[in-house]
XYZ file of C-alpha atoms in Angstrom:
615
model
C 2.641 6.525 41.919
C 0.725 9.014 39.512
C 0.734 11.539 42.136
C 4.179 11.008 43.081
C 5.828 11.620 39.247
C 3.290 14.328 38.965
C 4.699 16.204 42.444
C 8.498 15.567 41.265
C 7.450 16.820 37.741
C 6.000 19.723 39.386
C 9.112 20.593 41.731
C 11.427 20.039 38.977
C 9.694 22.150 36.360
C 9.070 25.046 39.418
C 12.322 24.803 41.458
C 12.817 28.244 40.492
C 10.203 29.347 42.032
C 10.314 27.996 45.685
C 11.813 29.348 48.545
C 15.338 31.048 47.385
C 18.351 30.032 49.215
C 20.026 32.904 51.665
C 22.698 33.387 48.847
C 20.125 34.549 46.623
C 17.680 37.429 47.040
C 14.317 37.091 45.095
C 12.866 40.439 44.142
C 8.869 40.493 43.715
C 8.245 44.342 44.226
C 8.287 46.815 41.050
C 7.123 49.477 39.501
C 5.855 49.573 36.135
C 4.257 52.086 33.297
C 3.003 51.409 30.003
C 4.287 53.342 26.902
C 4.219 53.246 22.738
C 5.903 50.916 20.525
C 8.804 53.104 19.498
C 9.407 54.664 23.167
C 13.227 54.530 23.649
C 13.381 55.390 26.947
C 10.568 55.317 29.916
C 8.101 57.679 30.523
C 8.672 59.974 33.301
C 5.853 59.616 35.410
C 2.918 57.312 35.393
C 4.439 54.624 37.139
C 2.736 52.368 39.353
C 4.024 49.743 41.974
C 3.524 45.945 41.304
C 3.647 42.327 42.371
C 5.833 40.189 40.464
C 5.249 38.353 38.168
C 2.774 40.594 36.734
C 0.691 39.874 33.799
C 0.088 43.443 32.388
C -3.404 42.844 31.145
C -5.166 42.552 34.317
C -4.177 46.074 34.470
C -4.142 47.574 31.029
C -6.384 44.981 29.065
C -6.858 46.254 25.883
C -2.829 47.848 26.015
C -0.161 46.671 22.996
C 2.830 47.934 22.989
C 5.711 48.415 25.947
C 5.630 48.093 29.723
C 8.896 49.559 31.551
C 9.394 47.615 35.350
C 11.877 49.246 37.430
C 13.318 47.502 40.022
C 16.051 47.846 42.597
C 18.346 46.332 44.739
C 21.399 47.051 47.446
C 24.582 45.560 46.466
C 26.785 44.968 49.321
C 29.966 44.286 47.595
C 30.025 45.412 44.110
C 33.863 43.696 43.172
C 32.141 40.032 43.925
C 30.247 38.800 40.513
C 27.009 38.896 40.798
C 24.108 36.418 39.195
C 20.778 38.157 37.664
C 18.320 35.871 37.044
C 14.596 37.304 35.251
C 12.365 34.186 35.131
C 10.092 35.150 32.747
C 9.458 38.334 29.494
C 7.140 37.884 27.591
C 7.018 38.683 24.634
C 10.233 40.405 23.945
C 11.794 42.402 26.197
C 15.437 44.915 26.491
C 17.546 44.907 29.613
C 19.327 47.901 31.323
C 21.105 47.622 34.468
C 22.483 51.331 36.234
C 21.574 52.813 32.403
C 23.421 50.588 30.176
C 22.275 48.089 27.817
C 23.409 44.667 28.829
C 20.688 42.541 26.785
C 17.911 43.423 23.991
C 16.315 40.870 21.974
C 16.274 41.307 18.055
C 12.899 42.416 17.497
C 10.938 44.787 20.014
C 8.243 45.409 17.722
C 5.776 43.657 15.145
C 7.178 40.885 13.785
C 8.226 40.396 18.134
C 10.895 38.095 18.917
C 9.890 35.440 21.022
C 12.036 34.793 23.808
C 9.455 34.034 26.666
C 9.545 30.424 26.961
C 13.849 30.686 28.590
C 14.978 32.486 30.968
C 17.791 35.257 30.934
C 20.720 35.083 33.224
C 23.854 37.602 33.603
C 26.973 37.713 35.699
C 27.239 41.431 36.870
C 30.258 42.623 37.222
C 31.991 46.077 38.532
C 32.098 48.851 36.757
C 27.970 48.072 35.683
C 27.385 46.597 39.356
C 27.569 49.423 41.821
C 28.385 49.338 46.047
C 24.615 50.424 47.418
C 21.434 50.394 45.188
C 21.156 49.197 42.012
C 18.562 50.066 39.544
C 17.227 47.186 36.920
C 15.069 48.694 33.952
C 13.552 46.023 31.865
C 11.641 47.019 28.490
C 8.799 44.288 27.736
C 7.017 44.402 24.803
C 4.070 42.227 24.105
C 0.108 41.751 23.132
C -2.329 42.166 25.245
C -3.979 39.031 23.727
C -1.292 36.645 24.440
C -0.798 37.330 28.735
C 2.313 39.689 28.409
C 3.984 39.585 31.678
C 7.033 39.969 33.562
C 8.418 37.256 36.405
C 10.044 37.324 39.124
C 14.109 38.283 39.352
C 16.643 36.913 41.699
C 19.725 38.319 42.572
C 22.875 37.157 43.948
C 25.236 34.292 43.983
C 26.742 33.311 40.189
C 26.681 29.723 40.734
C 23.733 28.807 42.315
C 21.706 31.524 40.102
C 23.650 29.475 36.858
C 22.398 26.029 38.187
C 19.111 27.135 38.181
C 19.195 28.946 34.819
C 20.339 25.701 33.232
C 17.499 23.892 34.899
C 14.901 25.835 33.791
C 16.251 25.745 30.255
C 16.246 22.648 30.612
C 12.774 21.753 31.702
C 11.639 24.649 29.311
C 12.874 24.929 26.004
C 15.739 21.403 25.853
C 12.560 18.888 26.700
C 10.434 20.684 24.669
C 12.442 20.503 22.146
C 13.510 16.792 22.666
C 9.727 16.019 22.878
C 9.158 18.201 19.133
C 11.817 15.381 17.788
C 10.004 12.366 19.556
C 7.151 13.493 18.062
C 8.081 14.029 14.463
C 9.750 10.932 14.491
C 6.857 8.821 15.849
C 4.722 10.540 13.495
C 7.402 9.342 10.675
C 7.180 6.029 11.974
C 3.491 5.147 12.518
C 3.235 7.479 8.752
C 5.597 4.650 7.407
C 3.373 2.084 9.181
C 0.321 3.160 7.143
C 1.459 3.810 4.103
C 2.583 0.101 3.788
C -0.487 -0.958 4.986
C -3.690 1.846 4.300
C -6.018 -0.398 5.237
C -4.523 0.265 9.198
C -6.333 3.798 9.111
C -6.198 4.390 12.372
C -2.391 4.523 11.970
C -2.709 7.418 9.413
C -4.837 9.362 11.870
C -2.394 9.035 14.674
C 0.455 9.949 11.901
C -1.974 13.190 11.327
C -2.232 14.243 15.349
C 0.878 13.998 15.953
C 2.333 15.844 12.943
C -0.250 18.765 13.670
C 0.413 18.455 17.213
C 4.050 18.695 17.012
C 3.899 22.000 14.801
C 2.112 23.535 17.927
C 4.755 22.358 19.915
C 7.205 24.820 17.887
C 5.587 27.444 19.977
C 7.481 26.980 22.456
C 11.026 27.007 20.856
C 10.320 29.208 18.069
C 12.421 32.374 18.378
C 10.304 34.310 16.087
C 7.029 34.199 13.964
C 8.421 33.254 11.004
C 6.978 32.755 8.256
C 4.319 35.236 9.463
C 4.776 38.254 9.928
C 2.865 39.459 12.941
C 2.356 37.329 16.171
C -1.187 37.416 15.465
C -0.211 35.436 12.153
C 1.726 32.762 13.915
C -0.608 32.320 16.868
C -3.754 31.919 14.794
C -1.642 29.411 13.225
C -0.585 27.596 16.140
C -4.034 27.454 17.283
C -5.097 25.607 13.866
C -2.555 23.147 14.187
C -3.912 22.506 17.590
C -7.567 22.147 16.171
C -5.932 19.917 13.352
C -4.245 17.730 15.902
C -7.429 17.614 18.624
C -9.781 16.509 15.748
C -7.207 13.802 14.427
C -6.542 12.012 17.795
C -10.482 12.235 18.336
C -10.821 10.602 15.094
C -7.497 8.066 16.019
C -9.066 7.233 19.582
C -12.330 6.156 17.579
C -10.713 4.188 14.991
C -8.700 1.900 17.470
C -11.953 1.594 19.559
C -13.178 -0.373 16.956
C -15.965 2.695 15.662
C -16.894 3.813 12.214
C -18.704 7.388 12.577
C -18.357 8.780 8.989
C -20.637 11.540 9.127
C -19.051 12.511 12.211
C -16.034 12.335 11.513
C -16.270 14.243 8.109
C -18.013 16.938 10.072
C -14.743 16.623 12.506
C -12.412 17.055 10.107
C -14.438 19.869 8.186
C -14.426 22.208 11.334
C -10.761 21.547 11.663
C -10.096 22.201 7.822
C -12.041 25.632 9.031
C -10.506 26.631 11.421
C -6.798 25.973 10.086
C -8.192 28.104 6.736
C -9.990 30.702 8.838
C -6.676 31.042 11.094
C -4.515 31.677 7.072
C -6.743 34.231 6.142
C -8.106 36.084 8.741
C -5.032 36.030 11.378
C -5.970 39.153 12.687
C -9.158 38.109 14.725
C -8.145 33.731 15.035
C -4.929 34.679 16.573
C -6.430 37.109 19.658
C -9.457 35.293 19.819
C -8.400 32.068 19.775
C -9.543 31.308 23.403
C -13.025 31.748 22.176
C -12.453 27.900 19.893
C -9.549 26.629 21.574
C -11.081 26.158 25.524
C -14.102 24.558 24.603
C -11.947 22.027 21.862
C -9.854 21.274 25.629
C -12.526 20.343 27.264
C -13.893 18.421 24.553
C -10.372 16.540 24.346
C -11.329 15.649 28.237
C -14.344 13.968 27.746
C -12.899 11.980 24.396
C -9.410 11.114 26.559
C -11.697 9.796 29.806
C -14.314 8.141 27.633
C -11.484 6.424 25.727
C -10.230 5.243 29.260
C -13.769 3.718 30.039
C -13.743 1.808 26.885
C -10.642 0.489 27.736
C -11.422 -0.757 30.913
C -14.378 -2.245 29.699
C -13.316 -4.062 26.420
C -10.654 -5.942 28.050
C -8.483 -5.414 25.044
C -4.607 -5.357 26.479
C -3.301 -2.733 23.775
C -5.984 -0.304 24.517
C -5.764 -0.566 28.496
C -1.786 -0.110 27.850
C -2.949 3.002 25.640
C -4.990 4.313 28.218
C -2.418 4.516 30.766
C -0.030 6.039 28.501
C -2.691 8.855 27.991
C -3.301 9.137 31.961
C -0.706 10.917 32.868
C -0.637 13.044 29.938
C -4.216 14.028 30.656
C -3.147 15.124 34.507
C 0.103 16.903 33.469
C -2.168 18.656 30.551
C -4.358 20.156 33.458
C -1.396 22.035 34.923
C -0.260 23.456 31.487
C -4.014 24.764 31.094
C -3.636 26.698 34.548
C -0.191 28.088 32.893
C -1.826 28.782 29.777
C -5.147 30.652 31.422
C -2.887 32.325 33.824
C -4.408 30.886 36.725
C -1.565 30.544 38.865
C 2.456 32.403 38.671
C 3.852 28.921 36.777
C 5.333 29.869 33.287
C 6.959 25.978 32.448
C 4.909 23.984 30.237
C 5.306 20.088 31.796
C 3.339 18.221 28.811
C 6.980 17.497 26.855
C 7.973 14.742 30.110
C 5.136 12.864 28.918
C 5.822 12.309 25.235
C 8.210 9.626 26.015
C 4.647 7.618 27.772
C 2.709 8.121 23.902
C 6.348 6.593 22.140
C 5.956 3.916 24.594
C 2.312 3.415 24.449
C 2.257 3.305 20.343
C 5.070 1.041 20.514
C 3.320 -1.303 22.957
C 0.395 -1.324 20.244
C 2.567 -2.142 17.381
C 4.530 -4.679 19.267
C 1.034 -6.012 20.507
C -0.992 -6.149 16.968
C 2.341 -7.500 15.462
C 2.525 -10.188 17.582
C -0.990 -11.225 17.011
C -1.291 -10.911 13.470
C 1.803 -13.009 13.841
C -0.333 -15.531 15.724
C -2.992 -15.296 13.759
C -0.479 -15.953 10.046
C 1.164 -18.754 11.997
C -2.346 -20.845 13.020
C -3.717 -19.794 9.268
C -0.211 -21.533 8.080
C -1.161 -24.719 10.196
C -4.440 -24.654 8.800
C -3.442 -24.021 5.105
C -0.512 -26.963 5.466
C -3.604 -29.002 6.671
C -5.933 -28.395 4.045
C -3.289 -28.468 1.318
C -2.761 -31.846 2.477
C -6.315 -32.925 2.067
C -6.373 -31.616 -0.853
C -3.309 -33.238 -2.243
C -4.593 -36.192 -0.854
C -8.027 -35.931 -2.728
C -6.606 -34.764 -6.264
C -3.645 -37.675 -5.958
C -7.064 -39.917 -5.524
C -8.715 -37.838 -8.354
C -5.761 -38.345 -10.588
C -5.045 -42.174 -9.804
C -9.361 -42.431 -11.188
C -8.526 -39.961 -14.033
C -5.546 -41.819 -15.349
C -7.691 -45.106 -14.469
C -10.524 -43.955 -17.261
C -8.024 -42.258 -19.330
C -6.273 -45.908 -19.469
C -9.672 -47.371 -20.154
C -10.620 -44.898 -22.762
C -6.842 -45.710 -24.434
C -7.608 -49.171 -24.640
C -11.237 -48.391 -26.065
C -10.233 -46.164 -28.801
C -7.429 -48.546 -29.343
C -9.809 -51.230 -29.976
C -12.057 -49.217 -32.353
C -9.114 -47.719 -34.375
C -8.002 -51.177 -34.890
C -11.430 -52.619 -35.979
C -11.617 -49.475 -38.396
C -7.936 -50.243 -39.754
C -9.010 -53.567 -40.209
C -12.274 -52.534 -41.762
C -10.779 -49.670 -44.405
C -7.807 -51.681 -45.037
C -7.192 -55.033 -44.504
C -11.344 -55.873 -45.334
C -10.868 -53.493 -48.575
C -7.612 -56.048 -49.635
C -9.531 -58.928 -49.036
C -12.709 -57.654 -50.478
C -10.814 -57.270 -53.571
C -9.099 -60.666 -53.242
C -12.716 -62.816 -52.778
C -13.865 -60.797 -55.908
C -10.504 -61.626 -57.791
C -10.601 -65.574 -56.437
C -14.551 -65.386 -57.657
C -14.264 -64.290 -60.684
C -10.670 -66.657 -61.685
C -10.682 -69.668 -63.492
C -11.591 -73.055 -61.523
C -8.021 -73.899 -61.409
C -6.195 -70.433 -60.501
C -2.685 -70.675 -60.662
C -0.252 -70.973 -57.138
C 1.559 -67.829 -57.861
C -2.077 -65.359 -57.745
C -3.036 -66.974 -54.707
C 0.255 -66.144 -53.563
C 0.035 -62.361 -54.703
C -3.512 -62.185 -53.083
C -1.956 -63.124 -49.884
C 1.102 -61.021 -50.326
C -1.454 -57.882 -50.638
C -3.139 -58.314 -47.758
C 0.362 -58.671 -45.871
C 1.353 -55.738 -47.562
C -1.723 -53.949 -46.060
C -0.631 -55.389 -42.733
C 2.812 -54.134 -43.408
C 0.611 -50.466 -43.977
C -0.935 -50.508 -40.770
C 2.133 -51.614 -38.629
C 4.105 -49.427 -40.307
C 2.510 -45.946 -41.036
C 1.711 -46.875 -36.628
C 5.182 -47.762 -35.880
C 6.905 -44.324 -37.873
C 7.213 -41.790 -35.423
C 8.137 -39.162 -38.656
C 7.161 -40.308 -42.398
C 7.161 -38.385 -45.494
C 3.544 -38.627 -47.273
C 5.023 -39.344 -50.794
C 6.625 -41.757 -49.596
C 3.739 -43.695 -47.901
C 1.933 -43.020 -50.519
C 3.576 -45.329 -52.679
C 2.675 -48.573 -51.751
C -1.402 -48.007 -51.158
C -1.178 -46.465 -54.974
C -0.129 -50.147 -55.835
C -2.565 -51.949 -54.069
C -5.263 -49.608 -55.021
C -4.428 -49.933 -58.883
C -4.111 -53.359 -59.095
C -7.557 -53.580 -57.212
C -9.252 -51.269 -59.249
C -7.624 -52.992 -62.988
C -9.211 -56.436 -61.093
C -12.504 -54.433 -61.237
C -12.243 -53.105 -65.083
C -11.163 -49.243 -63.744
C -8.551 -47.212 -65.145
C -6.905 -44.912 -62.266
C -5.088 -42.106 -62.344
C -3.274 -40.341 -59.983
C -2.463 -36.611 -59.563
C 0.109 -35.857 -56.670
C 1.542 -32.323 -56.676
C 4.155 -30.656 -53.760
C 3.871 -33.419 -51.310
C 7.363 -34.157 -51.255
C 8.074 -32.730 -47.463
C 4.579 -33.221 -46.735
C 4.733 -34.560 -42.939
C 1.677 -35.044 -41.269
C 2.445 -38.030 -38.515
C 2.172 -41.113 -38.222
C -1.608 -41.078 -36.915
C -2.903 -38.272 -39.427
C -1.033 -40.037 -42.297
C -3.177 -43.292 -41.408
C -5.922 -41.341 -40.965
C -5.498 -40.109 -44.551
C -4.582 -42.815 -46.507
C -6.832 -45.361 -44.692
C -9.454 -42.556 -46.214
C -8.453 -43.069 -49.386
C -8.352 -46.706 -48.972
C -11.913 -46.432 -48.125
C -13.191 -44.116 -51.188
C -11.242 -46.316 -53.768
C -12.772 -49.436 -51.735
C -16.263 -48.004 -52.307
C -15.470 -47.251 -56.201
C -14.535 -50.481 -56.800
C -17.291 -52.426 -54.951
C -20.466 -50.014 -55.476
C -19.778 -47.004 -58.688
C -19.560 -49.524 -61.661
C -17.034 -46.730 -63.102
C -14.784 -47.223 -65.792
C -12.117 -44.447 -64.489
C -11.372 -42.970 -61.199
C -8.752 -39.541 -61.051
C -7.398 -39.266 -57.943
C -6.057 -35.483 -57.179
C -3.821 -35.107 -53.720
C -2.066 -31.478 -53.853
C -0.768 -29.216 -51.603
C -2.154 -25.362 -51.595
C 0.175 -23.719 -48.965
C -0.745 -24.372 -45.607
C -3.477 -26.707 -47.224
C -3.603 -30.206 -48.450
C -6.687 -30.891 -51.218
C -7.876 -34.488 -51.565
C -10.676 -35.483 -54.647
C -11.436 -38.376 -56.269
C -13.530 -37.982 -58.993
C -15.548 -41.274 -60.587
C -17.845 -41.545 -63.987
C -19.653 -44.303 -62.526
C -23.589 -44.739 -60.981
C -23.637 -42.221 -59.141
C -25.372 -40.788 -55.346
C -28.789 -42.117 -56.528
C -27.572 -45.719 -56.885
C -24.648 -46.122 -54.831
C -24.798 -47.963 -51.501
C -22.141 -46.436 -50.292
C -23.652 -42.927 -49.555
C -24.256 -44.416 -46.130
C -22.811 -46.992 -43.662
C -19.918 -48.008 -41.723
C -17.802 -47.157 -44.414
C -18.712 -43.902 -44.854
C -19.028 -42.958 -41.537
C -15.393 -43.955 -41.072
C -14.544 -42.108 -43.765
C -16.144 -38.595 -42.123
C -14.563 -39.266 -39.116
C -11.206 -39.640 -40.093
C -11.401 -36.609 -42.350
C -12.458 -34.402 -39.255
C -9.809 -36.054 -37.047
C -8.087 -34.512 -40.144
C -8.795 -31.266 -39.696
C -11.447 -30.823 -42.626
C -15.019 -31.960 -43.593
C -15.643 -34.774 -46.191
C -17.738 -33.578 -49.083
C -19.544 -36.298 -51.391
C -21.033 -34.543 -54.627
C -22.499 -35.858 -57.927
C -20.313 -34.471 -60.440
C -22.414 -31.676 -62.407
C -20.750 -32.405 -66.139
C -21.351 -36.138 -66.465
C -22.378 -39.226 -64.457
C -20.097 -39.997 -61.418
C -19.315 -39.216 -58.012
C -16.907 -36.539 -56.725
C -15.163 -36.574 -53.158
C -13.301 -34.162 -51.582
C -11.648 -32.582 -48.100
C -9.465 -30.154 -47.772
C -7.195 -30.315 -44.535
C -4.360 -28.240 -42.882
C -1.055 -29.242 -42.898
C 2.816 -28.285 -41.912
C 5.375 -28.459 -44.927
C 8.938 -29.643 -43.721
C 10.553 -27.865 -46.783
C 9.253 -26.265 -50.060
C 9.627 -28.568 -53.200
C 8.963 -27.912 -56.800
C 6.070 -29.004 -58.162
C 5.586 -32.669 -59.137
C 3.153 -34.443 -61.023
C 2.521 -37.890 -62.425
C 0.152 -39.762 -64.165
């Protein structure tokens, strides 16, 4: 099958150079002589008969300049139009016919048009078509470096002489042209591909190749050398681009074989980077030279391409054997443009642009292929992630069902222990003070005391249930019944109390804090009346901005003495006071006997008051 789209390749690209049909008359016979660039007209003598197509520099091989071929032809009826077909000029060439100009291209000399890669057809008409001979004078002008030539013409009827003309524009400057597009636009494509996803380098080598590759493929529909200007200038530029692209795909063929050469590669890339500098600066030797770099980098291409191929058949990888065919018939159809390009045969039609559409197809395979399995691959890492999720909802649901099991248990526990130390600061402090008030009454104490002891300690009840139950309290306000309780304790005890309260009005510190605070004080008074022996106690609760002070200042025993400088008391007390927020301090007072206790905690003011104070 290969061989087959090869041969019809092949006859399509070179139908104009088969056997011509008995309406047309091929002309292969010439003369020719060489002369300078600004010759106007052809030498007189010198000429010499040739074979056509004629590459000039198998004769003349170090000549630049002009070549004149004369050729002629009978006419038999000069009133029926006429076809002229010349295959082939390279590089730029002027066209006479019986003496008169019928076709010069725009440039004859350095910067040359290039015009080689089409054909030129004209209908010949009488009064420049004669009856009898004819004489054709074409003017080629072209480097010796870059195989100037002249093809063969044909002569003879309009339409079939038209047909061909079209085909061999076709074939050689529309599908190259077509295949310059394909290629820029794959090269946007896959470019696209790996800029969204850099890690894919492989893609941004391809990108590379085929970018560089398709600027060499302007050779062949570039009219002129622009932006250089000599044809040395855009050939050694060509020929960079070619390195560029060579080195690239070498590079592209080794990422998507799954191999990571660095040094190689760097040293790759560095000749390229060379070569395309060296062809920028010194034009003048990379351009006619460029045989010297550019044959062996073909035959290097050769052994990558095949070795590619054997990877492919051995890794069993579908996108790469579907790669490797796609670069088969490239590869084969590349062997006939090298025998155009060397000159080693009369072809002049380049056949590597009927392939480009196999590469579009092949990369497209690859993308459709890797897409798919990274698709397969996302889709059995979702079934796997929905999986494990589940596990691992189903272990933290477990994990939370034991947390909120301990944190239940823990609840209970500290609800337990706050209540034994609520009973402990305050209801045992109102009873404390009630045994001492019952021990020290009369034998026969009166109804109505016993009935005030017991409507304290309900009262401290009340203080428990209540300052627990309050979601929002105000501290002065739940202040006022423990400053009873605690006074009338203390009088029971022989203690005079006073009380300093300053800016607590909008003092809010909830319901739990508040507890904490005045089940704290409970305590501290508790302890002065049952352990200091004081006479007076001052009791100082202000507010300092974001700062609430507590002290309680006694003239009794003292540290030394007192057994409450340790115990469950006490410890309650330092506990609450960090739940607090602050540390509790427990000083003997430095200007007279006594006991001083203090903490200072933060605290959120629901709106500023003026300053109040009692006594």
């Amino acid at each position: 099958m290969t061989r087959w789209l090869l041969g019809l390749l092949l006859l399509l690209a070179m139908g104009g150079t088969g056997a011509a049909p008995p309406a047309v008359e091929r002309i292969v016979l010439a003369e020719a002589v060489r002369s300078g660039w600004e010759a106007q007209a052809p030498p007189l003598a010198g000429w010499e008969p040739v074979a056509l197509a004629d590459q000039w520099q198998t004769r003349w091989p170090a000549h630049d300049g002009v070549v004149w071929y004369r050729l002629r032809w009978r006419q038999a009826d000069a009133m029926k139009p006429t076809g002229l077909l010349l295959d082939y000029t390279c590089m730029a060439a002027a066209v006479y016919l019986n003496g008169s100009l019928i076709d010069r291209d725009p440039s004859l000399v350095e910067p040359l048009s290039r015009s080689w890669h089409v054909p030129r057809y004209y209908l010949l008409q009488s009064p420049l078509l004669r009856q009898g001979e004819n004489e054709l004078l074409v003017r080629v002008s072209g480097l010796a470096a870059y195989q100037p030539s002249f093809g063969v013409v044909d002569v003879g009827d309009a339409a079939v002489l038209q047909a061909r003309y079209r085909q061999q524009v076709r074939v050689r400057h529309d599908l190259q042209l077509l295949d310059t597009a394909i290629g820029f636009v794959l090269a946007g494509v896959i470019g696209l591909f790996w800029l969204l996803r850099r890690k894919e380098a492989m893609y941004g080598w391809y990108a590379l190749s085929a970018v560089f590759g398709r600027l060499y493929d302007t050779n062949f529909v570039a009219t002129s050398p622009w932006p250089f200007a000599t044809t040395d200038g855009w050939q050694a530029f060509i020929a960079g681009c070619y390195v560029v692209a060579a080195a690239a795909h070498t590079v592209f063929l080794l990422r998507f074989s799954e191999r990571r050469w660095p040094r190689f590669e760097r040293v790759l890339m560095g000749l390229a980077a060379v070569a395309m500098g060296a062809a920028l600066l010194w034009p003048q030797w990379m351009g006619p030279h460029r045989n010297l770099y550019l044959v062996p980098l073909i035959g290097f291409l050769y052994v990558v391409s095949f070795t590619f191929m054997g990877y492919a058949l051995r890794s069993g990888r579908r996108d790469a054997q579907v790669l490797a065919l796609c670069i088969i018939l490239p590869v084969l159809v590349s062997l006939h443009d090298l025998g155009v390009y060397m000159g080693w045969y009369g072809g002049v039609s380049y056949l590597g642009s009927f392939t480009s559409p196999l590469m579009l197809l092949g990369m497209g395979f690859v993308l459709a292929y890797r897409f798919a399995n990274t698709m397969k691959r996302v889709e059995g890492f979702n079934a796997e992630l929905r999986h494990e999720v589940q596990q691992a909802t189903s272990r933290l649901s477990e994990t939370l069902s034991a947390q909120h099991a301990l944190e239940l248990a823990h609840s209970r526990a500290g609800e337990r222990l706050q209540l034994v130390r609520d009973l402990h600061d305050g209801f045992g402090g109102t009873l404390v003070g009630a045994i001492a008030q019952l021990e020290q009454a009369p034998q026969a104490m009166p109804r109505s005391r016993v009935i005030e002891l017991l409507r304290g300690m309900r009262d401290d009840l009340r203080l428990v249930i209540d300052s627990t139950a309050r979601e929002h309290a105000d501290l002065a306000e739940m202040l006022v019944p423990l400053r009873h309780r605690a006074s009338t304790l203390l009088e029971a005890g022989g203690i005079d109390a006073y009380w300093h309260l300053q800016n607590l009005h909008g003092v809010e510190l909830g319901a739990s804090r508040s507890l904490d605070l005045l089940r704290l004080m409970q305590e501290a008074l508790t302890n002065v009346f049952k352990h200091s022996r004081a006479g007076r106690v001052d009791v100082c609760l202000r507010r300092e901005g974001d700062v609430l002070r507590l002290q309680i200042d006694d003239d009794g025993v003292g540290l030394a003495t007192a057994a409450a400088s340790s115990g469950a008391g006490m410890a309650s007390m330092r506990l609450r006071a960090r739940r607090l927020g602050g540390e509790l301090d427990l000083l003997a007072r430095a200007d007279r006997a006594g006991t001083s206790l203090s903490v200072a905690l933060p605290v959120v003011a629901r709106a500023a008051c003026p300053t109040v104070a009692t006594t």
